[in-house]
PDB file of C-alpha atoms in Angstrom:
ATOM      1  CA  UNK A   5     -29.130  28.694  23.404  1.00 47.00           C
ATOM      2  CA  UNK A   6     -26.513  26.804  21.780  1.00 47.00           C
ATOM      3  CA  UNK A   7     -27.699  23.677  19.459  1.00 49.00           C
ATOM      4  CA  UNK A   8     -24.373  22.359  19.028  1.00 49.00           C
ATOM      5  CA  UNK A   9     -24.378  18.642  19.071  1.00 47.00           C
ATOM      6  CA  UNK A  10     -21.836  17.049  20.447  1.00 47.00           C
ATOM      7  CA  UNK A  11     -20.281  13.598  19.124  1.00 51.00           C
ATOM      8  CA  UNK A  12     -20.402  10.804  21.309  1.00 57.00           C
ATOM      9  CA  UNK A  13     -16.348   9.224  21.160  1.00 71.00           C
ATOM     10  CA  UNK A  14     -17.615   5.423  22.103  1.00 70.00           C
ATOM     11  CA  UNK A  15     -17.226   2.960  19.600  1.00 72.00           C
ATOM     12  CA  UNK A  16     -20.401   1.324  19.635  1.00 69.00           C
ATOM     13  CA  UNK A  17     -19.843  -1.202  16.742  1.00 73.00           C
ATOM     14  CA  UNK A  18     -16.059  -1.993  14.224  1.00 79.00           C
ATOM     15  CA  UNK A  19     -12.976  -1.721  14.806  1.00 82.00           C
ATOM     16  CA  UNK A  20     -11.267  -0.768  18.278  1.00 85.00           C
ATOM     17  CA  UNK A  21      -7.657  -2.467  17.333  1.00 85.00           C
ATOM     18  CA  UNK A  22      -5.996  -3.837  14.387  1.00 88.00           C
ATOM     19  CA  UNK A  23      -2.564  -6.145  14.401  1.00 88.00           C
ATOM     20  CA  UNK A  24      -1.357  -4.613  11.080  1.00 86.00           C
ATOM     21  CA  UNK A  25       1.997  -6.809  11.356  1.00 85.00           C
ATOM     22  CA  UNK A  26       0.392  -9.984  11.594  1.00 83.00           C
ATOM     23  CA  UNK A  27      -0.121 -10.521   7.988  1.00 84.00           C
ATOM     24  CA  UNK A  28       3.059  -9.707   7.514  1.00 81.00           C
ATOM     25  CA  UNK A  29       5.001 -11.798  10.075  1.00 83.00           C
ATOM     26  CA  UNK A  30       2.594 -14.751   9.522  1.00 84.00           C
ATOM     27  CA  UNK A  31       0.840 -16.828   7.104  1.00 84.00           C
ATOM     28  CA  UNK A  32      -2.305 -17.354   7.653  1.00 87.00           C
ATOM     29  CA  UNK A  33      -4.118 -19.825   7.044  1.00 88.00           C
ATOM     30  CA  UNK A  34      -7.211 -19.765   8.264  1.00 88.00           C
ATOM     31  CA  UNK A  35      -9.300 -17.415  11.335  1.00 90.00           C
ATOM     32  CA  UNK A  36     -12.204 -17.154  12.869  1.00 90.00           C
ATOM     33  CA  UNK A  37     -13.970 -14.912  15.587  1.00 93.00           C
ATOM     34  CA  UNK A  38     -14.344 -15.315  19.686  1.00 92.00           C
ATOM     35  CA  UNK A  39     -16.008 -14.070  22.014  1.00 92.00           C
ATOM     36  CA  UNK A  40     -14.101 -11.838  24.400  1.00 91.00           C
ATOM     37  CA  UNK A  41     -14.795 -12.473  28.354  1.00 89.00           C
ATOM     38  CA  UNK A  42     -14.408  -8.447  29.354  1.00 86.00           C
ATOM     39  CA  UNK A  43     -15.686  -6.750  32.855  1.00 83.00           C
ATOM     40  CA  UNK A  44     -17.384  -3.594  32.523  1.00 81.00           C
ATOM     41  CA  UNK A  45     -14.460  -0.982  32.556  1.00 82.00           C
ATOM     42  CA  UNK A  46     -12.133  -2.957  29.973  1.00 83.00           C
ATOM     43  CA  UNK A  47     -15.538  -2.769  28.026  1.00 85.00           C
ATOM     44  CA  UNK A  48     -15.577   0.566  28.534  1.00 84.00           C
ATOM     45  CA  UNK A  49     -12.319   1.353  27.773  1.00 84.00           C
ATOM     46  CA  UNK A  50     -12.777  -0.597  24.727  1.00 86.00           C
ATOM     47  CA  UNK A  51     -15.186   1.609  23.751  1.00 86.00           C
ATOM     48  CA  UNK A  52     -12.940   4.849  23.720  1.00 85.00           C
ATOM     49  CA  UNK A  53     -10.911   2.744  21.253  1.00 83.00           C
ATOM     50  CA  UNK A  54      -8.011   2.556  23.604  1.00 82.00           C
ATOM     51  CA  UNK A  55      -6.362  -1.151  22.913  1.00 86.00           C
ATOM     52  CA  UNK A  56      -3.522  -3.123  22.364  1.00 87.00           C
ATOM     53  CA  UNK A  57      -2.451  -6.301  19.832  1.00 88.00           C
ATOM     54  CA  UNK A  58       0.932  -5.670  18.926  1.00 88.00           C
ATOM     55  CA  UNK A  59       2.323  -7.842  21.082  1.00 89.00           C
ATOM     56  CA  UNK A  60      -0.478 -10.185  22.037  1.00 89.00           C
ATOM     57  CA  UNK A  61      -1.247 -13.994  20.779  1.00 87.00           C
ATOM     58  CA  UNK A  62      -3.645 -17.111  21.842  1.00 88.00           C
ATOM     59  CA  UNK A  63      -3.257 -20.208  23.607  1.00 86.00           C
ATOM     60  CA  UNK A  64      -4.480 -22.817  25.196  1.00 87.00           C
ATOM     61  CA  UNK A  65      -4.629 -22.680  29.518  1.00 90.00           C
ATOM     62  CA  UNK A  66      -6.338 -25.446  31.359  1.00 89.00           C
ATOM     63  CA  UNK A  67      -7.968 -26.964  27.962  1.00 86.00           C
ATOM     64  CA  UNK A  68      -9.580 -23.505  26.943  1.00 88.00           C
ATOM     65  CA  UNK A  69      -8.321 -21.304  24.394  1.00 90.00           C
ATOM     66  CA  UNK A  70      -7.467 -17.060  26.384  1.00 91.00           C
ATOM     67  CA  UNK A  71      -6.148 -14.477  24.824  1.00 91.00           C
ATOM     68  CA  UNK A  72      -2.016 -13.545  26.193  1.00 93.00           C
ATOM     69  CA  UNK A  73      -0.412  -9.632  26.125  1.00 91.00           C
ATOM     70  CA  UNK A  74      -3.554  -7.725  24.906  1.00 89.00           C
ATOM     71  CA  UNK A  75      -2.871  -4.110  26.401  1.00 88.00           C
ATOM     72  CA  UNK A  76      -6.431  -2.497  26.982  1.00 87.00           C
ATOM     73  CA  UNK A  77      -5.305   0.505  29.330  1.00 85.00           C
ATOM     74  CA  UNK A  78      -7.513   1.502  32.589  1.00 82.00           C
ATOM     75  CA  UNK A  79     -10.836   3.441  32.463  1.00 78.00           C
ATOM     76  CA  UNK A  80     -10.616   6.307  33.883  1.00 77.00           C
ATOM     77  CA  UNK A  81     -13.717   7.482  34.451  1.00 73.00           C
ATOM     78  CA  UNK A  82     -14.383   6.933  38.217  1.00 64.00           C
ATOM     79  CA  UNK A  83     -14.445   3.363  38.511  1.00 59.00           C
ATOM     80  CA  UNK A  84     -13.148   1.584  41.537  1.00 63.00           C
ATOM     81  CA  UNK A  85     -13.231  -1.310  40.316  1.00 66.00           C
ATOM     82  CA  UNK A  86      -8.922  -2.027  39.063  1.00 72.00           C
ATOM     83  CA  UNK A  87      -7.592  -4.612  36.637  1.00 74.00           C
ATOM     84  CA  UNK A  88      -4.822  -5.598  35.180  1.00 78.00           C
ATOM     85  CA  UNK A  89      -4.711  -4.060  32.161  1.00 81.00           C
ATOM     86  CA  UNK A  90      -1.891  -6.725  30.908  1.00 87.00           C
ATOM     87  CA  UNK A  91      -4.891 -10.356  32.165  1.00 88.00           C
ATOM     88  CA  UNK A  92      -5.048 -12.819  30.336  1.00 90.00           C
ATOM     89  CA  UNK A  93      -8.662 -12.801  28.921  1.00 90.00           C
ATOM     90  CA  UNK A  94     -10.536 -16.405  28.389  1.00 91.00           C
ATOM     91  CA  UNK A  95     -11.849 -16.474  24.539  1.00 92.00           C
ATOM     92  CA  UNK A  96     -15.714 -17.906  23.736  1.00 91.00           C
ATOM     93  CA  UNK A  97     -16.064 -20.547  21.146  1.00 91.00           C
ATOM     94  CA  UNK A  98     -17.364 -23.116  20.443  1.00 93.00           C
ATOM     95  CA  UNK A  99     -15.779 -26.680  21.563  1.00 91.00           C
ATOM     96  CA  UNK A 100     -15.047 -28.621  18.482  1.00 92.00           C
ATOM     97  CA  UNK A 101     -13.902 -25.482  16.943  1.00 89.00           C
ATOM     98  CA  UNK A 102     -11.298 -24.642  20.001  1.00 89.00           C
ATOM     99  CA  UNK A 103      -9.904 -27.876  19.955  1.00 90.00           C
ATOM    100  CA  UNK A 104      -9.068 -27.596  16.019  1.00 89.00           C
ATOM    101  CA  UNK A 105      -7.522 -24.638  16.512  1.00 87.00           C
ATOM    102  CA  UNK A 106      -5.361 -26.145  20.163  1.00 88.00           C
ATOM    103  CA  UNK A 107      -4.484 -28.865  18.357  1.00 87.00           C
ATOM    104  CA  UNK A 108      -2.789 -27.115  14.318  1.00 86.00           C
ATOM    105  CA  UNK A 109      -1.253 -24.937  17.332  1.00 84.00           C
ATOM    106  CA  UNK A 110       0.422 -28.644  18.666  1.00 85.00           C
ATOM    107  CA  UNK A 111       1.120 -30.236  15.863  1.00 84.00           C
ATOM    108  CA  UNK A 112       1.742 -28.215  12.849  1.00 81.00           C
ATOM    109  CA  UNK A 113       4.113 -25.484  15.328  1.00 78.00           C
ATOM    110  CA  UNK A 114       1.928 -22.952  14.374  1.00 84.00           C
ATOM    111  CA  UNK A 115       0.366 -19.163  16.214  1.00 86.00           C
ATOM    112  CA  UNK A 116      -2.871 -18.665  16.537  1.00 89.00           C
ATOM    113  CA  UNK A 117      -2.362 -14.081  16.110  1.00 91.00           C
ATOM    114  CA  UNK A 118      -5.067 -11.717  16.776  1.00 93.00           C
ATOM    115  CA  UNK A 119      -5.517 -10.008  13.844  1.00 92.00           C
ATOM    116  CA  UNK A 120      -8.199  -7.407  15.142  1.00 91.00           C
ATOM    117  CA  UNK A 121     -11.007  -6.512  18.071  1.00 91.00           C
ATOM    118  CA  UNK A 122     -13.800  -4.989  17.628  1.00 91.00           C
ATOM    119  CA  UNK A 123     -17.448  -4.568  18.354  1.00 89.00           C
ATOM    120  CA  UNK A 124     -20.190  -6.725  16.296  1.00 89.00           C
ATOM    121  CA  UNK A 125     -23.225  -5.210  15.015  1.00 89.00           C
ATOM    122  CA  UNK A 126     -24.881  -6.529  18.634  1.00 89.00           C
ATOM    123  CA  UNK A 127     -22.300  -4.633  20.468  1.00 86.00           C
ATOM    124  CA  UNK A 128     -20.167  -7.511  21.365  1.00 89.00           C
ATOM    125  CA  UNK A 129     -16.437  -7.140  21.669  1.00 90.00           C
ATOM    126  CA  UNK A 130     -15.079  -9.622  19.338  1.00 92.00           C
ATOM    127  CA  UNK A 131     -11.465 -10.834  18.674  1.00 93.00           C
ATOM    128  CA  UNK A 132     -10.758 -12.146  14.131  1.00 93.00           C
ATOM    129  CA  UNK A 133      -7.631 -15.109  15.478  1.00 92.00           C
ATOM    130  CA  UNK A 134      -5.644 -16.240  12.454  1.00 91.00           C
ATOM    131  CA  UNK A 135      -4.464 -19.849  12.767  1.00 89.00           C
ATOM    132  CA  UNK A 136      -0.580 -18.352  11.764  1.00 85.00           C
ATOM    133  CA  UNK A 137       2.287 -20.134  10.203  1.00 83.00           C
ATOM    134  CA  UNK A 138       5.352 -17.888  11.094  1.00 81.00           C
ATOM    135  CA  UNK A 139       7.281 -16.627   7.455  1.00 79.00           C
ATOM    136  CA  UNK A 140      10.747 -16.920   7.034  1.00 82.00           C
ATOM    137  CA  UNK A 141      12.134 -13.594   5.547  1.00 80.00           C
ATOM    138  CA  UNK A 142      12.769 -14.634   1.730  1.00 81.00           C
ATOM    139  CA  UNK A 143       8.762 -14.437   2.280  1.00 80.00           C
ATOM    140  CA  UNK A 144       9.206 -11.338   3.977  1.00 83.00           C
ATOM    141  CA  UNK A 145      10.730  -9.971   1.317  1.00 89.00           C
ATOM    142  CA  UNK A 146       9.024 -11.782  -1.189  1.00 87.00           C
ATOM    143  CA  UNK A 147       5.595  -9.856   0.464  1.00 86.00           C
ATOM    144  CA  UNK A 148       7.109  -6.200  -0.038  1.00 87.00           C
ATOM    145  CA  UNK A 149       7.707  -6.752  -3.498  1.00 91.00           C
ATOM    146  CA  UNK A 150       4.371  -7.737  -4.340  1.00 90.00           C
ATOM    147  CA  UNK A 151       3.169  -4.807  -2.292  1.00 90.00           C
ATOM    148  CA  UNK A 152       5.554  -2.572  -4.230  1.00 92.00           C
ATOM    149  CA  UNK A 153       4.164  -3.615  -7.639  1.00 93.00           C
ATOM    150  CA  UNK A 154       0.641  -3.151  -7.538  1.00 93.00           C
ATOM    151  CA  UNK A 155       1.182   0.753  -5.698  1.00 93.00           C
ATOM    152  CA  UNK A 156       3.691   0.700  -8.853  1.00 92.00           C
ATOM    153  CA  UNK A 157       1.322  -1.271 -10.879  1.00 90.00           C
ATOM    154  CA  UNK A 158      -2.083   1.253  -9.367  1.00 91.00           C
ATOM    155  CA  UNK A 159       0.466   4.271 -10.532  1.00 91.00           C
ATOM    156  CA  UNK A 160       0.735   3.578 -14.069  1.00 89.00           C
ATOM    157  CA  UNK A 161      -2.726   2.969 -14.581  1.00 89.00           C
ATOM    158  CA  UNK A 162      -3.544   6.226 -12.546  1.00 88.00           C
ATOM    159  CA  UNK A 163      -0.752   7.920 -14.418  1.00 88.00           C
ATOM    160  CA  UNK A 164      -1.905   6.380 -17.837  1.00 82.00           C
ATOM    161  CA  UNK A 165      -3.845   8.685 -19.857  1.00 66.00           C
ATOM    162  CA  UNK A 166      -2.042  11.683 -18.644  1.00 71.00           C
ATOM    163  CA  UNK A 167       0.706  11.941 -20.895  1.00 59.00           C
ATOM    164  CA  UNK A 168       3.629  11.006 -17.886  1.00 53.00           C
ATOM    165  CA  UNK A 169       5.871   7.841 -18.605  1.00 52.00           C
TER     166      UNK A 169
END
């Protein structure tokens, strides 16, 4: 009899998807965590870590905030109910918070960019949104230069005592 333990591949809490290019393309002024309205198969698909938010954005529809163009593939576990994998998903926030961000979008021309989707400690799906202003190519070059300098500085400090200059 084998006592091999099978580790579950489901994510109960932690990161599901991350938008790594968001901080490169946008200057993030403020972040906020919002809940997601999902159907059962969408949650199961997220728990398998199958989501993409690289091209997603949040915006207003009928006075509420929605997440557009996020990709959550269909769950293949024998579920009969199908869903649109790129359907808009409602975001759950306090009304004052939502109005504040909608005002910033309208006034400043900012964008609400999803930074990541994760499950909190209670197992609820959350999305971290950043209020971002688009960077110009000069700012992007400066970001790359800063990142390279930080990497070189860490390398110099690490190799300082080895006599390799």
